[in-house]
Tab-separated table of C-alpha atoms and ligand atoms in Angstrom:
chain	number	residue	atom	x	y	z
A	1	MET	CA	-7.234	-33.182	2.871
A	2	THR	CA	-8.486	-31.445	6.017
A	3	ILE	CA	-8.066	-27.677	5.965
A	4	HIS	CA	-7.759	-25.698	9.205
A	5	HIS	CA	-6.705	-22.307	7.725
A	6	LEU	CA	-8.853	-20.186	5.478
A	7	TYR	CA	-8.019	-16.957	3.632
A	8	ILE	CA	-10.825	-14.827	2.156
A	9	HIS	CA	-9.791	-12.138	-0.286
A	10	VAL	CA	-11.935	-8.991	-0.337
A	11	PRO	CA	-10.666	-7.013	-3.380
A	12	PHE	CA	-12.409	-3.712	-2.905
A	13	CYS	CA	-10.625	-0.428	-2.142
A	14	ALA	CA	-11.726	3.157	-2.036
A	15	ARG	CA	-8.697	4.378	-4.026
A	16	ARG	CA	-5.266	2.982	-5.039
A	17	CYS	CA	-2.267	3.660	-2.815
A	18	SER	CA	0.705	5.062	-4.683
A	19	TYR	CA	2.846	1.965	-4.198
A	20	CYS	CA	0.186	-0.728	-4.651
A	21	ASP	CA	0.094	-3.169	-7.553
A	22	PHE	CA	-2.426	-5.596	-6.122
A	23	SER	CA	-5.312	-6.654	-8.290
A	24	ILE	CA	-8.009	-4.586	-6.589
A	25	ALA	CA	-11.401	-3.289	-7.560
A	26	ILE	CA	-11.892	0.442	-6.822
A	27	ARG	CA	-15.506	0.916	-5.805
A	28	LYS	CA	-17.536	3.733	-4.264
A	29	THR	CA	-20.250	1.230	-3.478
A	30	ILE	CA	-19.199	-2.263	-2.549
A	31	PRO	CA	-21.181	-5.060	-4.267
A	32	VAL	CA	-21.785	-6.731	-0.873
A	33	ASP	CA	-24.513	-9.248	-1.776
A	34	GLU	CA	-22.703	-10.342	-4.906
A	35	PHE	CA	-19.544	-10.896	-2.952
A	36	VAL	CA	-21.175	-12.924	-0.210
A	37	VAL	CA	-23.041	-15.081	-2.745
A	38	ALA	CA	-19.844	-15.636	-4.747
A	39	ILE	CA	-17.910	-16.783	-1.658
A	40	HIS	CA	-20.772	-19.108	-0.719
A	41	ALA	CA	-20.791	-20.574	-4.266
A	42	GLU	CA	-17.023	-21.038	-4.276
A	43	LEU	CA	-17.201	-22.701	-0.937
A	44	GLY	CA	-19.693	-25.147	-2.453
A	45	GLN	CA	-17.118	-25.936	-5.220
A	46	VAL	CA	-14.291	-26.416	-2.798
A	47	GLY	CA	-16.258	-28.772	-0.600
A	48	PRO	CA	-16.259	-29.076	3.164
A	49	LEU	CA	-13.301	-27.642	5.055
A	50	GLY	CA	-12.030	-29.087	8.324
A	51	SER	CA	-12.615	-27.524	11.651
A	52	LEU	CA	-11.118	-24.097	11.132
A	53	GLU	CA	-8.424	-22.761	13.414
A	54	THR	CA	-7.895	-19.457	11.585
A	55	VAL	CA	-9.866	-17.303	9.179
A	56	TYR	CA	-8.155	-14.254	7.579
A	57	PHE	CA	-10.046	-11.573	5.710
A	58	GLY	CA	-7.345	-9.875	3.608
A	59	GLY	CA	-7.495	-7.492	0.738
A	60	GLY	CA	-8.041	-5.014	-0.718
A	61	THR	CA	-9.836	-3.405	2.214
A	62	PRO	CA	-12.001	-5.975	3.969
A	63	SER	CA	-13.165	-3.288	6.488
A	64	LEU	CA	-15.299	-1.855	3.689
A	65	LEU	CA	-17.555	-4.922	3.986
A	66	PRO	CA	-20.464	-4.295	6.358
A	67	PRO	CA	-20.238	-6.341	9.576
A	68	GLU	CA	-23.384	-8.309	8.640
A	69	ALA	CA	-21.584	-9.569	5.527
A	70	ILE	CA	-18.575	-10.583	7.533
A	71	ARG	CA	-20.879	-12.424	9.916
A	72	ALA	CA	-22.669	-14.167	7.111
A	73	VAL	CA	-19.403	-15.298	5.537
A	74	LEU	CA	-18.038	-16.519	8.857
A	75	LEU	CA	-21.139	-18.519	9.642
A	76	ASP	CA	-20.982	-19.978	6.136
A	77	VAL	CA	-17.335	-21.096	6.306
A	78	THR	CA	-17.563	-22.479	9.845
A	79	HIS	CA	-20.889	-24.170	9.027
A	80	SER	CA	-22.240	-22.333	12.106
A	81	THR	CA	-20.809	-25.170	14.223
A	82	THR	CA	-17.349	-24.099	15.429
A	83	PRO	CA	-17.558	-21.535	18.242
A	84	LEU	CA	-15.945	-18.457	16.638
A	85	ASP	CA	-13.984	-17.586	19.776
A	86	ALA	CA	-11.966	-20.784	19.263
A	87	VAL	CA	-10.942	-19.502	15.847
A	88	GLU	CA	-8.448	-16.697	15.200
A	89	VAL	CA	-10.540	-14.401	12.988
A	90	THR	CA	-8.482	-11.599	11.556
A	91	LEU	CA	-9.845	-8.633	9.619
A	92	GLU	CA	-7.531	-6.291	7.754
A	93	ALA	CA	-8.855	-2.812	8.292
A	94	ASN	CA	-8.033	0.727	7.263
A	95	PRO	CA	-8.063	3.205	10.175
A	96	GLU	CA	-10.807	5.360	8.726
A	97	ASN	CA	-13.195	2.423	8.747
A	98	VAL	CA	-12.774	1.797	12.462
A	99	THR	CA	-15.389	3.538	14.587
A	100	ARG	CA	-16.853	2.520	17.911
A	101	ASP	CA	-19.858	1.178	16.084
A	102	SER	CA	-17.956	-0.767	13.472
A	103	ALA	CA	-15.531	-2.217	16.025
A	104	ASN	CA	-18.439	-3.379	18.206
A	105	ALA	CA	-20.249	-4.854	15.238
A	106	TRP	CA	-17.061	-6.704	14.046
A	107	ARG	CA	-16.590	-8.094	17.504
A	108	ARG	CA	-20.197	-9.343	17.581
A	109	ALA	CA	-19.689	-10.814	14.110
A	110	GLY	CA	-16.816	-12.924	15.435
A	111	VAL	CA	-13.739	-10.869	14.563
A	112	ASN	CA	-11.168	-11.175	17.384
A	113	ARG	CA	-8.039	-9.831	15.651
A	114	VAL	CA	-7.568	-6.751	13.489
A	115	SER	CA	-4.624	-5.956	11.247
A	116	LEU	CA	-4.581	-2.228	10.891
A	117	GLY	CA	-2.923	-0.565	7.890
A	118	GLY	CA	-1.279	2.380	9.618
A	119	GLN	CA	1.906	2.695	7.427
A	120	SER	CA	3.132	5.990	9.011
A	121	PHE	CA	2.187	8.597	11.606
A	122	ASP	CA	3.220	11.434	9.332
A	123	ASP	CA	0.301	13.091	7.539
A	124	ARG	CA	2.551	14.287	4.781
A	125	VAL	CA	3.743	10.757	4.097
A	126	LEU	CA	0.242	9.339	4.282
A	127	LYS	CA	-0.870	11.831	1.673
A	128	TRP	CA	2.077	10.995	-0.529
A	129	MET	CA	1.124	7.293	-0.222
A	130	HIS	CA	-2.443	8.132	-1.280
A	131	ARG	CA	-3.717	6.625	1.942
A	132	THR	CA	-7.316	7.332	2.799
A	133	HIS	CA	-6.716	8.171	6.504
A	134	ASP	CA	-4.615	10.568	8.584
A	135	ALA	CA	-2.305	9.819	11.472
A	136	ALA	CA	-4.772	10.727	14.223
A	137	GLN	CA	-7.180	8.087	12.941
A	138	ILE	CA	-4.690	5.342	13.662
A	139	GLY	CA	-4.683	6.002	17.434
A	140	ARG	CA	-8.435	6.503	17.430
A	141	ALA	CA	-8.880	3.167	15.666
A	142	VAL	CA	-6.723	1.323	18.176
A	143	ARG	CA	-8.709	2.822	21.093
A	144	SER	CA	-12.069	1.911	19.496
A	145	LEU	CA	-10.958	-1.637	18.867
A	146	ARG	CA	-9.859	-2.072	22.492
A	147	GLU	CA	-13.105	-0.590	23.805
A	148	ALA	CA	-14.961	-3.127	21.670
A	149	GLY	CA	-12.935	-5.947	23.269
A	150	ILE	CA	-10.593	-6.517	20.322
A	151	ASP	CA	-7.111	-6.162	21.862
A	152	ASN	CA	-5.333	-8.529	19.479
A	153	ILE	CA	-4.271	-5.710	17.151
A	154	SER	CA	-1.566	-5.762	14.501
A	155	LEU	CA	-0.211	-2.558	12.993
A	156	ASP	CA	1.408	-2.358	9.594
A	157	LEU	CA	4.207	0.144	8.942
A	158	ILE	CA	6.120	0.790	5.692
A	159	PHE	CA	9.783	1.617	5.824
A	160	ALA	CA	12.563	2.604	3.351
A	161	LEU	CA	10.672	5.510	1.821
A	162	PRO	CA	12.447	7.817	-0.625
A	163	GLU	CA	14.872	10.141	1.211
A	164	SER	CA	13.278	13.234	-0.205
A	165	LEU	CA	10.188	12.627	1.946
A	166	GLU	CA	12.369	13.129	5.098
A	167	ARG	CA	10.267	10.578	6.934
A	168	ASP	CA	11.352	10.220	10.567
A	169	TRP	CA	11.436	6.425	10.966
A	170	ASP	CA	12.419	6.513	14.658
A	171	ARG	CA	9.461	8.763	15.432
A	172	ASP	CA	7.048	6.477	13.585
A	173	LEU	CA	8.388	3.442	15.516
A	174	ASP	CA	7.988	5.315	18.807
A	175	GLU	CA	4.444	6.267	17.951
A	176	ALA	CA	3.627	2.697	16.984
A	177	ILE	CA	5.108	1.328	20.182
A	178	ALA	CA	3.270	3.913	22.290
A	179	LEU	CA	-0.044	2.455	21.062
A	180	HIS	CA	1.145	-0.927	22.453
A	181	PRO	CA	-0.264	-3.186	19.676
A	182	SER	CA	0.304	-6.873	20.266
A	183	HIS	CA	1.826	-7.299	16.799
A	184	LEU	CA	3.635	-5.199	14.238
A	185	SER	CA	4.229	-5.973	10.544
A	186	LEU	CA	7.002	-4.015	8.827
A	187	TYR	CA	7.326	-3.929	5.085
A	188	GLY	CA	10.004	-2.266	3.006
A	189	LEU	CA	8.699	-0.152	0.157
A	190	THR	CA	9.193	-1.819	-3.204
A	191	VAL	CA	8.705	-0.144	-6.542
A	192	GLU	CA	6.280	-2.178	-8.571
A	193	PRO	CA	5.797	-1.646	-12.293
A	194	ARG	CA	2.872	0.478	-13.442
A	195	THR	CA	2.174	1.966	-9.987
A	196	PRO	CA	2.022	5.756	-9.432
A	197	LEU	CA	5.317	5.399	-7.536
A	198	ASP	CA	6.969	3.724	-10.519
A	199	ARG	CA	5.768	6.577	-12.785
A	200	TRP	CA	7.038	9.278	-10.338
A	201	ILE	CA	10.446	7.556	-10.297
A	202	SER	CA	10.530	7.177	-14.125
A	203	ARG	CA	9.996	10.884	-14.670
A	204	GLY	CA	12.490	11.832	-11.960
A	205	ALA	CA	9.971	13.364	-9.549
A	206	VAL	CA	11.061	10.945	-6.800
A	207	GLN	CA	14.253	8.966	-6.251
A	208	ALA	CA	13.982	5.238	-5.678
A	209	PRO	CA	14.717	4.166	-2.110
A	210	THR	CA	18.247	2.793	-1.678
A	211	ASP	CA	19.299	-0.596	-0.339
A	212	ASP	CA	21.339	1.116	2.383
A	213	ARG	CA	18.322	2.999	3.642
A	214	TYR	CA	16.324	-0.264	3.546
A	215	ALA	CA	18.989	-2.047	5.617
A	216	ASP	CA	19.494	0.791	8.071
A	217	GLU	CA	15.779	1.203	8.822
A	218	TYR	CA	15.178	-2.529	8.991
A	219	LEU	CA	17.959	-3.093	11.558
A	220	ARG	CA	16.896	-0.008	13.450
A	221	ALA	CA	13.426	-1.474	13.801
A	222	HIS	CA	14.916	-4.629	15.296
A	223	GLU	CA	16.743	-2.551	17.875
A	224	CYS	CA	13.766	-0.395	18.832
A	225	LEU	CA	11.258	-3.289	18.968
A	226	ALA	CA	13.547	-5.521	20.995
A	227	GLY	CA	13.847	-2.660	23.471
A	228	ALA	CA	10.047	-2.566	23.747
A	229	SER	CA	9.817	-6.387	24.353
A	230	TYR	CA	8.665	-7.326	20.865
A	231	GLU	CA	10.071	-10.524	19.351
A	232	PHE	CA	10.789	-10.571	15.632
A	233	TYR	CA	9.452	-14.063	15.050
A	234	GLU	CA	9.521	-13.789	11.242
A	235	VAL	CA	11.391	-11.605	8.769
A	236	SER	CA	8.637	-8.936	8.684
A	237	ASN	CA	6.658	-9.637	11.833
A	238	ALA	CA	7.115	-8.922	15.509
A	239	ALA	CA	4.850	-9.831	18.415
A	240	ARG	CA	4.803	-9.214	22.145
A	241	ASP	CA	3.498	-11.641	24.782
A	242	GLY	CA	3.631	-14.454	22.292
A	243	ARG	CA	0.771	-13.034	20.226
A	244	ARG	CA	1.995	-14.232	16.831
A	245	SER	CA	-0.303	-14.435	13.837
A	246	ARG	CA	-1.533	-18.018	13.951
A	247	HIS	CA	-2.792	-17.739	10.405
A	248	ASN	CA	0.436	-16.538	8.840
A	249	SER	CA	2.404	-18.962	10.996
A	250	ALA	CA	0.496	-21.773	9.275
A	251	TYR	CA	1.746	-20.525	5.891
A	252	TRP	CA	5.339	-20.367	7.118
A	253	SER	CA	5.199	-23.887	8.533
A	254	GLY	CA	3.917	-25.303	5.212
A	255	ARG	CA	0.487	-26.295	6.508
A	256	PRO	CA	-2.361	-26.697	3.997
A	257	TYR	CA	-4.770	-23.750	3.542
A	258	ALA	CA	-7.666	-22.788	1.387
A	259	GLY	CA	-8.332	-19.402	-0.198
A	260	LEU	CA	-11.630	-18.066	-1.403
A	261	GLY	CA	-12.218	-14.945	-3.491
A	262	PRO	CA	-10.392	-13.372	-6.431
A	263	ALA	CA	-6.582	-13.863	-6.489
A	264	ALA	CA	-6.803	-16.246	-3.436
A	265	HIS	CA	-4.278	-19.090	-3.343
A	266	SER	CA	-4.836	-22.541	-1.896
A	267	PHE	CA	-2.270	-25.232	-1.025
A	268	ASP	CA	-2.799	-28.881	-0.074
A	269	GLY	CA	0.740	-29.690	0.850
A	270	ARG	CA	1.824	-30.508	-2.713
A	271	THR	CA	-0.297	-28.599	-5.166
A	272	ARG	CA	-0.899	-24.867	-5.204
A	273	ARG	CA	-3.777	-23.301	-7.100
A	274	TRP	CA	-4.919	-19.734	-7.479
A	275	ASN	CA	-8.027	-17.923	-8.621
A	276	SER	CA	-8.438	-15.296	-11.339
A	277	ALA	CA	-7.098	-12.115	-9.862
A	278	ALA	CA	-9.629	-9.649	-11.284
A	279	TRP	CA	-12.955	-9.300	-9.421
A	280	GLU	CA	-14.905	-9.175	-12.675
A	281	ALA	CA	-13.336	-12.360	-14.099
A	282	TYR	CA	-13.825	-14.180	-10.763
A	283	ARG	CA	-17.418	-12.963	-10.436
A	284	ARG	CA	-18.266	-14.029	-14.009
A	285	ALA	CA	-16.804	-17.532	-13.477
A	286	ILE	CA	-18.781	-18.015	-10.356
A	287	ALA	CA	-21.985	-16.626	-11.805
A	288	ALA	CA	-21.639	-19.086	-14.742
A	289	GLY	CA	-21.189	-22.001	-12.311
A	290	ALA	CA	-17.610	-22.405	-13.449
A	291	SER	CA	-14.420	-22.751	-11.381
A	292	PRO	CA	-12.622	-19.479	-10.760
A	293	VAL	CA	-9.267	-21.306	-10.533
A	294	GLU	CA	-6.920	-19.714	-13.073
A	295	SER	CA	-3.998	-22.090	-12.729
A	296	ARG	CA	-2.284	-24.647	-10.506
A	297	GLU	CA	1.171	-26.100	-10.055
A	298	GLU	CA	2.321	-29.319	-8.435
A	299	LEU	CA	5.576	-28.850	-6.531
A	300	SER	CA	8.358	-31.274	-7.269
A	301	ASP	CA	10.305	-32.739	-4.308
A	302	ASP	CA	13.118	-30.280	-4.983
A	303	GLN	CA	10.682	-27.349	-5.010
A	304	ARG	CA	9.124	-28.506	-1.758
A	305	GLU	CA	12.510	-28.798	-0.109
A	306	LEU	CA	13.519	-25.336	-1.345
A	307	GLU	CA	10.193	-23.914	-0.129
A	308	HIS	CA	10.524	-25.599	3.232
A	309	ILE	CA	13.996	-24.089	3.719
A	310	TYR	CA	12.963	-20.680	2.526
A	311	LEU	CA	9.865	-20.523	4.689
A	312	GLY	CA	11.681	-21.984	7.707
A	313	LEU	CA	14.461	-19.465	7.465
A	314	ARG	CA	11.970	-16.665	7.413
A	315	THR	CA	11.056	-17.614	10.984
A	316	ILE	CA	12.961	-17.315	14.253
A	317	GLU	CA	12.796	-21.132	14.593
A	318	GLY	CA	14.852	-21.557	11.371
A	319	ILE	CA	15.317	-25.039	9.943
A	320	ALA	CA	16.845	-28.263	11.151
A	321	LEU	CA	20.363	-28.706	9.764
A	322	SER	CA	19.211	-32.176	8.701
A	323	ASP	CA	16.714	-30.465	6.324
A	324	LEU	CA	19.710	-29.567	4.111
A	325	SER	CA	20.011	-32.630	1.919
A	326	ARG	CA	23.107	-31.429	0.052
A	327	PRO	CA	26.480	-30.176	1.245
A	328	VAL	CA	26.480	-26.391	1.569
A	329	PRO	CA	28.920	-24.743	-0.874
A	330	HIS	CA	31.325	-22.306	0.776
A	331	SER	CA	29.828	-23.386	4.102
A	332	ALA	CA	32.658	-21.988	6.324
A	333	ALA	CA	32.361	-18.457	4.811
A	334	LEU	CA	28.605	-18.664	4.967
A	335	PHE	CA	28.494	-19.744	8.636
A	336	ASP	CA	31.089	-17.170	9.628
A	337	SER	CA	29.246	-14.384	7.851
A	338	GLY	CA	27.169	-13.279	10.812
A	339	TRP	CA	24.018	-13.881	8.738
A	340	LEU	CA	23.295	-17.300	10.120
A	341	THR	CA	23.548	-18.887	13.573
A	342	SER	CA	23.415	-22.495	14.530
A	343	ASP	CA	23.227	-24.433	17.814
A	344	GLY	CA	24.455	-27.570	16.090
A	345	THR	CA	20.942	-28.815	15.251
A	346	ARG	CA	19.117	-25.806	13.812
A	347	LEU	CA	20.030	-23.045	11.482
A	348	ARG	CA	18.590	-19.540	11.904
A	349	CYS	CA	18.983	-16.176	10.241
A	350	THR	CA	20.169	-13.162	12.098
A	351	PRO	CA	18.515	-9.830	11.241
A	352	SER	CA	21.391	-9.213	8.800
A	353	GLY	CA	20.742	-12.636	7.325
A	354	TRP	CA	17.072	-11.850	6.920
A	355	LEU	CA	18.067	-8.853	4.774
A	356	ARG	CA	19.771	-11.319	2.443
A	357	LEU	CA	17.319	-14.195	2.638
A	358	ASP	CA	16.652	-14.274	-1.121
A	359	SER	CA	20.328	-14.883	-1.854
A	360	LEU	CA	21.092	-16.989	1.264
A	361	VAL	CA	18.619	-19.709	0.400
A	362	PRO	CA	20.114	-20.516	-3.060
A	363	ALA	CA	23.585	-20.304	-1.495
A	364	LEU	CA	22.553	-22.907	1.073
A	365	THR	CA	20.805	-25.202	-1.346
A	366	GLY	CA	22.452	-24.822	-4.727
A	367	ASN	CA	25.221	-23.194	-6.625
A	368	LEU	CA	24.998	-19.501	-6.010
A	369	THR	CA	27.404	-17.413	-4.001
A	370	ILE	CA	26.203	-14.284	-2.294
A	371	SER	CA	27.640	-10.894	-1.748
B	401	SF4	S1	-5.550	-0.218	0.816
B	401	SF4	FE1	-4.081	-1.876	0.503
B	401	SF4	S2	-4.872	-3.086	-1.223
B	401	SF4	FE2	-5.976	-1.127	-1.284
B	401	SF4	S3	-4.765	0.150	-2.637
B	401	SF4	FE3	-3.987	0.568	-0.587
B	401	SF4	S4	-2.234	-0.956	-0.317
B	401	SF4	FE4	-3.482	-1.575	-2.107
């Protein structure tokens, strides 16, 4: 199977954000050489990839890796043959890691797209989130990236924060739009078990965000971003001037991809496999010459159909009506709900439908009704 899309997971972070339950490795000093050698060894186990169209360094905090390490990994995975400018190379970065020097070095290393974890422009909120940057660093990071020639910039924001924080969502959207990033990713806060946020809520120090707040802020973002010429092309992602994430679009269209590093997933069109999530377990397996794959699952035809519908409905393209192999229960109510639109050949979610995607898909494919 030829693979054109590669994800590389860099698990290291300087500290844990209050809402984060990812399997990360908190390190003051990043084990750079060990990481680069481990990725090289895993690549050897996976075998040759096809000519890559996208490479995505996700994390964790990939911007903690020195640019030389990013360059070494990129040359390794592209076999030094594919010109890097032909590849969408995305680096997730925290604003405090972006300086003129680092941005220039990333550009020279081959990075041409940066996904910046901004989250909010309110210093109080950033502190509450245990973020390692302040609001002013977000704007400075965007300017440094542009000066270095990286203008394909995505900015992450988190919405639906607890009411007691009195976060001004409109103001944050305005500040984000004023920076004119080519792409925005908006994620609603979720309360994950065993996070600091979960503990604060359990002991009554913070109230869990409500569904109403989630819906209001999500729909408000659609309104504001449409007014600023952004297109919501996926449930959580908006782009202007057609600058969609090519890498994530490959996931949503069901194309095969490979993942390297701890917790990385790979998919060949039918089978999904994933690596041990913890850096130490991954590192030990690789050092012993063993596979770091923790488990795999082969999707049945029904699972593949369900996944195709779910992923398709996440996007603005939606799905072909002919993709629904079974009659839709309560179809009239469902199609009159205002959550779905159809031009007779394709079915798409409206923003209100995207808010209910998890219950809409079973309602379209199986036996559940939705509220
Ligand atoms: S920087 Fe990202 S991966 Fe690291 S702790 Fe914060 S949210 Fe989690």
